Amino acid sequence: MKPYSGGDLPLEQECHKKRLSRARKSVEFAFGILTSKWRILNKSVDKNESLVDDIIKCVCILHNTVIDIDGVQINLTEATWKQQGLVWYRAGRHGTGAKTVRNIFAVYFQSNPLSLIE
């Protein structure tokens, strides 16, 4: 999801931008943990969509099982997948549907604030 751009944003859009940034950091951190353990995620997976979906589910199940057995052990610096030059593929410009979803989230985030936002 693309954040709102610009410096002087209305409060609703600024709140959305901060929440989206916080979520992105959490996802990147979790993905960094996964790529450090599961080698298949260290390269582009050129398989059909169904198989990729199954791979992701398996990795998540294995990851959670390891945490349940061994506990959380975090020894990461910057997300390792970023250092390896993996890139996200973007499907192109998004239409009004994506903007509508972003606006709905902005209203929701403003109506349901977090206790602490960095």
Backbone as a chain_set.jsonl record, in Angstrom:
{"seq": "MKPYSGGDLPLEQECHKKRLSRARKSVEFAFGILTSKWRILNKSVDKNESLVDDIIKCVCILHNTVIDIDGVQINLTEATWKQQGLVWYRAGRHGTGAKTVRNIFAVYFQSNPLSLIE", "coords": {"N": [[0.848, -1.163, 0.0], [0.559, 2.174, -0.791], [1.881, 4.991, 0.864], [0.432, 8.165, 1.907], [1.551, 11.085, 0.247], [3.617, 14.01, 0.632], [4.243, 16.889, 2.707], [2.701, 18.441, 4.545], [0.258, 17.074, 5.805], [-3.236, 16.287, 6.332], [-4.505, 15.415, 9.605], [-5.703, 12.841, 9.694], [-4.573, 11.557, 7.43], [-1.864, 11.715, 8.072], [-1.77, 10.117, 10.36], [-2.422, 7.652, 9.187], [-0.18, 7.336, 7.545], [1.872, 7.028, 9.453], [1.043, 4.687, 10.783], [1.106, 2.843, 8.688], [3.832, 2.872, 8.105], [4.84, 1.828, 10.479], [3.738, -0.751, 10.411], [4.992, -1.716, 8.09], [7.678, -1.79, 8.919], [7.522, -3.772, 10.901], [6.775, -6.001, 9.358], [9.002, -6.193, 7.622], [10.988, -6.759, 9.498], [10.119, -9.246, 10.506], [10.236, -10.713, 8.116], [12.955, -10.614, 7.672], [13.871, -12.238, 9.77], [12.75, -14.683, 8.966], [14.064, -15.104, 6.46], [16.642, -15.43, 7.325], [16.615, -17.938, 8.415], [15.393, -19.746, 6.622], [16.411, -20.827, 3.716], [15.218, -20.922, 1.184], [13.87, -18.578, 0.863], [15.751, -16.73, 0.227], [16.132, -16.187, -2.389], [14.67, -15.454, -5.575], [11.51, -16.904, -6.049], [10.555, -18.786, -8.506], [7.971, -20.11, -9.209], [4.688, -21.638, -9.63], [1.757, -19.81, -8.578], [0.188, -21.122, -6.625], [1.965, -23.011, -5.524], [3.899, -21.295, -4.436], [2.346, -20.057, -2.495], [1.886, -22.28, -0.818], [4.546, -22.785, -0.021], [5.125, -20.477, 1.473], [3.247, -20.738, 3.549], [4.179, -23.133, 4.734], [6.756, -22.347, 5.597], [6.051, -20.41, 7.491], [4.651, -21.99, 9.365], [6.713, -23.777, 10.155], [8.511, -21.897, 11.209], [7.013, -20.836, 13.388], [6.767, -23.172, 14.888], [9.451, -23.694, 15.556], [9.911, -21.448, 17.183], [8.098, -22.015, 19.252], [9.333, -24.275, 20.345], [12.109, -23.62, 20.767], [12.064, -21.0, 21.663], [12.245, -17.393, 21.305], [14.858, -16.199, 19.399], [16.821, -13.697, 18.528], [19.089, -12.391, 16.349], [19.707, -10.255, 14.499], [20.779, -7.84, 12.121], [20.409, -5.239, 9.902], [17.716, -5.927, 7.652], [18.324, -8.925, 6.069], [17.521, -9.752, 3.54], [17.317, -7.417, 2.115], [19.956, -6.662, 1.79], [20.826, -8.531, 0.009], [19.911, -7.851, -2.43], [17.373, -8.541, -3.369], [14.325, -7.868, -5.006], [11.123, -6.259, -4.949], [8.357, -7.002, -6.928], [6.328, -4.911, -8.797], [3.032, -4.38, -9.85], [2.321, -2.268, -11.424], [0.584, 0.86, -12.014], [-1.901, 1.713, -9.646], [-5.418, 1.729, -9.458], [-8.417, 3.625, -8.761], [-9.613, 2.007, -6.897], [-7.621, 1.046, -5.131], [-6.883, 3.446, -3.926], [-9.251, 4.062, -2.651], [-9.399, 2.004, -0.737], [-7.128, 2.685, 0.766], [-7.989, 5.159, 1.801], [-10.141, 4.317, 3.368], [-8.778, 2.824, 5.317], [-7.335, 4.966, 6.435], [-9.347, 6.505, 7.668], [-10.254, 4.594, 9.509], [-7.899, 4.178, 11.091], [-7.613, 6.718, 12.213], [-9.899, 6.826, 13.747], [-9.435, 4.802, 15.534], [-7.079, 5.068, 17.428], [-3.649, 4.213, 18.24], [-2.066, 3.553, 21.399], [0.589, 4.32, 21.624], [2.438, 5.916, 19.227], [5.177, 5.962, 17.201]], "CA": [[0.0, 0.0, 0.0], [1.355, 3.39, -0.921], [1.515, 6.008, 1.849], [0.135, 9.499, 1.387], [2.783, 11.851, 0.06], [3.522, 15.424, 0.967], [4.733, 17.211, 4.036], [1.681, 18.993, 5.428], [-0.912, 16.221, 5.596], [-4.275, 16.321, 7.367], [-4.243, 14.499, 10.713], [-6.128, 11.492, 9.31], [-3.584, 11.005, 6.501], [-0.598, 11.583, 8.809], [-1.936, 8.93, 11.208], [-2.333, 6.502, 8.282], [1.215, 7.23, 7.107], [2.656, 6.493, 10.57], [0.648, 3.296, 11.033], [1.604, 2.051, 7.572], [5.275, 2.766, 8.296], [5.059, 0.907, 11.596], [3.424, -2.099, 9.923], [6.037, -2.095, 7.141], [8.87, -2.145, 9.694], [7.264, -5.07, 11.538], [6.806, -7.036, 8.32], [10.392, -6.34, 7.178], [11.723, -7.421, 10.572], [9.711, -10.658, 10.496], [10.765, -11.332, 6.905], [14.393, -10.769, 7.91], [14.037, -13.433, 10.603], [12.439, -15.853, 8.133], [15.099, -15.335, 5.444], [17.879, -15.885, 7.96], [16.465, -19.358, 8.756], [14.874, -20.564, 5.531], [17.192, -20.471, 2.529], [14.386, -20.803, -0.014], [13.417, -17.191, 0.76], [16.882, -15.874, -0.123], [16.199, -15.988, -3.836], [13.367, -15.339, -6.206], [10.839, -18.196, -6.18], [9.888, -18.795, -9.808], [7.053, -21.251, -9.227], [3.316, -21.172, -9.797], [1.234, -19.084, -7.425], [-0.281, -22.07, -5.614], [3.137, -23.575, -4.854], [4.488, -20.223, -3.628], [1.463, -19.929, -1.339], [2.19, -23.419, 0.06], [5.891, -22.577, 0.535], [5.02, -19.442, 2.51], [2.539, -21.331, 4.693], [5.094, -24.09, 5.381], [7.808, -21.597, 6.284], [5.449, -19.795, 8.678], [4.385, -23.061, 10.334], [8.011, -24.204, 10.686], [9.029, -20.787, 12.008], [6.274, -20.8, 14.652], [7.121, -24.385, 15.624], [10.788, -23.46, 16.119], [9.759, -20.494, 18.287], [7.454, -22.732, 20.361], [10.283, -25.226, 20.941], [13.368, -22.992, 21.179], [11.888, -19.626, 22.106], [12.637, -16.373, 20.335], [16.283, -15.883, 19.382], [16.966, -12.699, 17.476], [20.437, -11.876, 16.131], [19.667, -9.653, 13.166], [21.069, -6.432, 11.908], [19.482, -4.818, 8.845], [17.072, -7.062, 6.981], [19.305, -9.545, 5.179], [17.023, -9.841, 2.167], [17.605, -6.142, 1.449], [21.37, -6.643, 1.451], [21.077, -9.476, -1.07], [19.454, -7.291, -3.692], [16.073, -9.017, -3.828], [13.441, -6.736, -5.276], [9.687, -6.508, -5.013], [7.779, -6.728, -8.235], [5.104, -4.121, -8.71], [2.17, -4.659, -10.993], [2.025, -1.048, -12.168], [-0.221, 1.872, -11.331], [-3.123, 1.212, -9.038], [-6.556, 2.576, -9.771], [-9.153, 4.276, -7.681], [-9.932, 1.013, -5.866], [-6.544, 1.052, -4.135], [-6.981, 4.712, -3.181], [-10.424, 3.945, -1.782], [-8.994, 1.161, 0.396], [-6.215, 3.491, 1.588], [-8.794, 6.156, 2.512], [-10.907, 3.604, 4.398], [-7.83, 2.573, 6.405], [-7.006, 6.244, 7.074], [-10.466, 6.83, 8.558], [-10.228, 3.612, 10.595], [-6.761, 4.452, 11.971], [-7.89, 7.945, 12.95], [-10.964, 6.519, 14.708], [-8.929, 3.789, 16.466], [-5.653, 5.378, 17.602], [-2.805, 3.391, 19.105], [-1.658, 4.29, 22.591], [1.909, 4.889, 21.347], [2.863, 5.923, 17.828], [6.524, 6.54, 17.118]], "C": [[0.894, 1.226, 0.0], [0.918, 4.407, 0.135], [1.124, 7.314, 1.162], [1.448, 10.252, 1.256], [2.53, 13.31, 0.41], [3.917, 15.654, 2.408], [3.654, 17.644, 5.004], [0.37, 18.255, 5.197], [-1.961, 16.474, 6.672], [-4.007, 15.232, 8.405], [-4.583, 13.055, 10.353], [-5.088, 10.822, 8.406], [-2.232, 10.817, 7.178], [-0.635, 10.345, 9.709], [-1.8, 7.666, 10.363], [-0.886, 6.268, 7.877], [2.088, 6.609, 8.204], [2.323, 5.034, 10.841], [1.162, 2.378, 9.934], [3.109, 1.833, 7.701], [5.599, 1.767, 9.407], [4.806, -0.542, 11.173], [4.509, -2.593, 8.974], [7.3, -2.524, 7.877], [8.705, -3.505, 10.368], [7.356, -6.207, 10.538], [8.238, -7.266, 7.845], [11.231, -7.057, 8.231], [11.404, -8.912, 10.585], [10.269, -11.371, 9.269], [12.272, -11.536, 7.024], [14.693, -12.0, 8.754], [13.811, -14.685, 9.77], [13.547, -16.14, 7.132], [16.412, -15.791, 6.059], [17.818, -17.378, 8.292], [16.147, -20.234, 7.558], [15.452, -20.083, 4.21], [16.35, -20.254, 1.27], [13.912, -19.362, -0.223], [14.535, -16.231, 0.365], [17.049, -15.664, -1.618], [14.779, -15.872, -4.363], [12.774, -16.733, -6.399], [10.016, -18.165, -7.463], [9.036, -20.052, -9.95], [5.64, -20.714, -9.432], [2.782, -20.624, -8.474], [0.793, -20.013, -6.291], [0.888, -22.663, -4.828], [3.808, -22.53, -3.962], [3.662, -20.024, -2.359], [1.734, -21.049, -0.329], [3.559, -23.277, 0.721], [5.833, -21.576, 1.682], [4.324, -19.99, 3.748], [3.439, -22.298, 5.455], [6.174, -23.378, 6.177], [7.254, -20.961, 7.559], [5.163, -20.829, 9.761], [5.689, -23.541, 10.971], [8.597, -23.144, 11.615], [8.343, -20.748, 13.378], [6.57, -22.023, 15.513], [8.49, -24.231, 16.288], [10.703, -22.501, 17.3], [9.12, -21.179, 19.494], [8.433, -23.651, 21.085], [11.496, -24.518, 21.539], [13.208, -21.611, 21.804], [12.368, -18.667, 21.029], [14.119, -16.082, 20.488], [16.529, -14.943, 18.216], [18.395, -12.176, 17.454], [20.506, -11.25, 14.744], [20.153, -8.22, 13.201], [20.014, -5.948, 10.924], [18.906, -6.057, 8.178], [18.008, -7.64, 5.927], [18.818, -9.64, 3.75], [17.272, -8.546, 1.415], [19.058, -6.11, 0.978], [21.677, -7.543, 0.268], [20.522, -9.008, -2.405], [18.157, -7.871, -4.222], [15.157, -7.814, -4.01], [11.989, -7.197, -5.26], [9.227, -6.179, -6.417], [6.476, -5.976, -8.047], [4.316, -4.289, -9.993], [1.831, -3.41, -11.801], [1.178, -0.095, -11.339], [-1.513, 1.254, -10.803], [-4.237, 2.217, -9.286], [-7.215, 3.165, -8.547], [-9.526, 3.295, -6.578], [-8.897, 0.992, -4.763], [-6.593, 2.324, -3.298], [-8.163, 4.683, -2.225], [-10.092, 3.115, -0.547], [-8.08, 1.947, 1.326], [-7.002, 4.513, 2.406], [-9.634, 5.517, 3.619], [-10.007, 3.291, 5.591], [-7.496, 3.863, 7.145], [-8.095, 6.645, 8.066], [-10.468, 5.887, 9.761], [-9.104, 3.918, 11.589], [-6.998, 5.703, 12.805], [-8.934, 7.687, 14.037], [-10.508, 5.545, 15.792], [-7.437, 4.004, 16.701], [-4.944, 4.357, 18.489], [-2.423, 4.219, 20.312], [-0.304, 4.961, 22.393], [2.188, 4.792, 19.859], [4.187, 6.647, 17.771], [6.555, 7.669, 16.127]], "O": [[1.883, 1.28, 0.731], [-0.276, 4.663, 0.289], [1.442, 7.539, -0.005], [2.354, 10.073, 2.069], [1.391, 13.771, 0.474], [3.925, 14.732, 3.223], [3.684, 17.256, 6.172], [-0.515, 18.738, 4.491], [-1.62, 16.833, 7.799], [-3.349, 14.237, 8.105], [-3.822, 12.143, 10.678], [-4.762, 9.65, 8.599], [-1.526, 9.853, 6.883], [0.35, 9.614, 9.807], [-1.138, 6.713, 10.774], [-0.418, 5.129, 7.867], [2.939, 5.766, 7.921], [3.219, 4.23, 11.1], [1.603, 1.262, 10.21], [3.605, 0.738, 7.438], [6.521, 0.962, 9.281], [5.564, -1.444, 11.53], [4.907, -3.756, 9.039], [7.928, -3.515, 7.502], [9.644, -4.301, 10.4], [7.94, -7.252, 10.825], [8.652, -8.414, 7.679], [12.09, -7.872, 7.893], [12.307, -9.744, 10.664], [10.727, -12.51, 9.369], [12.805, -12.528, 6.526], [15.655, -12.721, 8.489], [14.585, -15.639, 9.852], [13.939, -17.294, 6.963], [17.208, -16.462, 5.402], [18.86, -18.018, 8.436], [16.606, -21.375, 7.499], [15.032, -19.064, 3.664], [16.736, -19.485, 0.39], [13.59, -18.968, -1.344], [14.287, -15.039, 0.187], [18.009, -15.03, -2.057], [13.813, -16.165, -3.658], [13.463, -17.642, -6.862], [8.926, -17.595, -7.505], [9.361, -20.947, -10.73], [5.414, -19.505, -9.412], [3.294, -20.939, -7.399], [1.011, -19.705, -5.12], [0.81, -22.803, -3.607], [4.238, -22.847, -2.854], [4.216, -19.844, -1.275], [1.804, -20.798, 0.874], [3.717, -23.612, 1.895], [6.423, -21.8, 2.739], [4.76, -19.736, 4.871], [3.461, -22.287, 6.686], [6.473, -23.765, 7.307], [7.919, -20.974, 8.595], [5.405, -20.577, 10.942], [5.763, -23.695, 12.19], [9.118, -23.466, 12.683], [9.011, -20.64, 14.407], [6.619, -21.919, 16.739], [8.664, -24.597, 17.451], [11.359, -22.72, 18.319], [9.542, -20.957, 20.629], [8.367, -23.789, 22.307], [11.87, -24.781, 22.682], [14.148, -21.108, 22.419], [12.839, -19.087, 19.972], [14.584, -15.756, 21.581], [16.455, -15.345, 17.055], [18.859, -11.586, 18.43], [21.295, -11.688, 13.906], [19.961, -7.495, 14.177], [18.83, -6.231, 11.108], [19.542, -7.11, 8.149], [18.432, -6.94, 5.008], [19.631, -9.61, 2.826], [17.424, -8.567, 0.194], [19.357, -5.595, -0.1], [22.684, -7.345, -0.411], [20.655, -9.707, -3.409], [17.858, -7.717, -5.406], [15.22, -6.855, -3.241], [11.678, -8.359, -5.52], [9.661, -5.194, -7.014], [5.63, -6.36, -7.239], [4.882, -4.333, -11.086], [1.103, -3.509, -12.789], [1.074, -0.232, -10.12], [-2.121, 0.392, -11.438], [-3.999, 3.424, -9.317], [-6.648, 3.196, -7.455], [-9.736, 3.705, -5.436], [-9.246, 0.928, -3.584], [-6.366, 2.28, -2.088], [-8.088, 5.218, -1.118], [-10.463, 3.485, 0.567], [-8.237, 1.884, 2.545], [-6.712, 4.711, 3.586], [-9.817, 6.108, 4.683], [-10.412, 3.467, 6.74], [-7.385, 3.851, 8.371], [-7.795, 7.076, 9.179], [-10.661, 6.323, 10.896], [-9.333, 3.916, 12.798], [-6.624, 5.746, 13.977], [-8.86, 8.263, 15.122], [-11.125, 5.469, 16.854], [-6.616, 3.217, 16.229], [-5.549, 3.73, 19.359], [-2.452, 5.449, 20.261], [-0.065, 6.045, 22.926], [2.177, 3.698, 19.293], [4.316, 7.784, 18.225], [7.604, 8.28, 15.92]]}, "num_chains": 1, "name": "protein.A"}
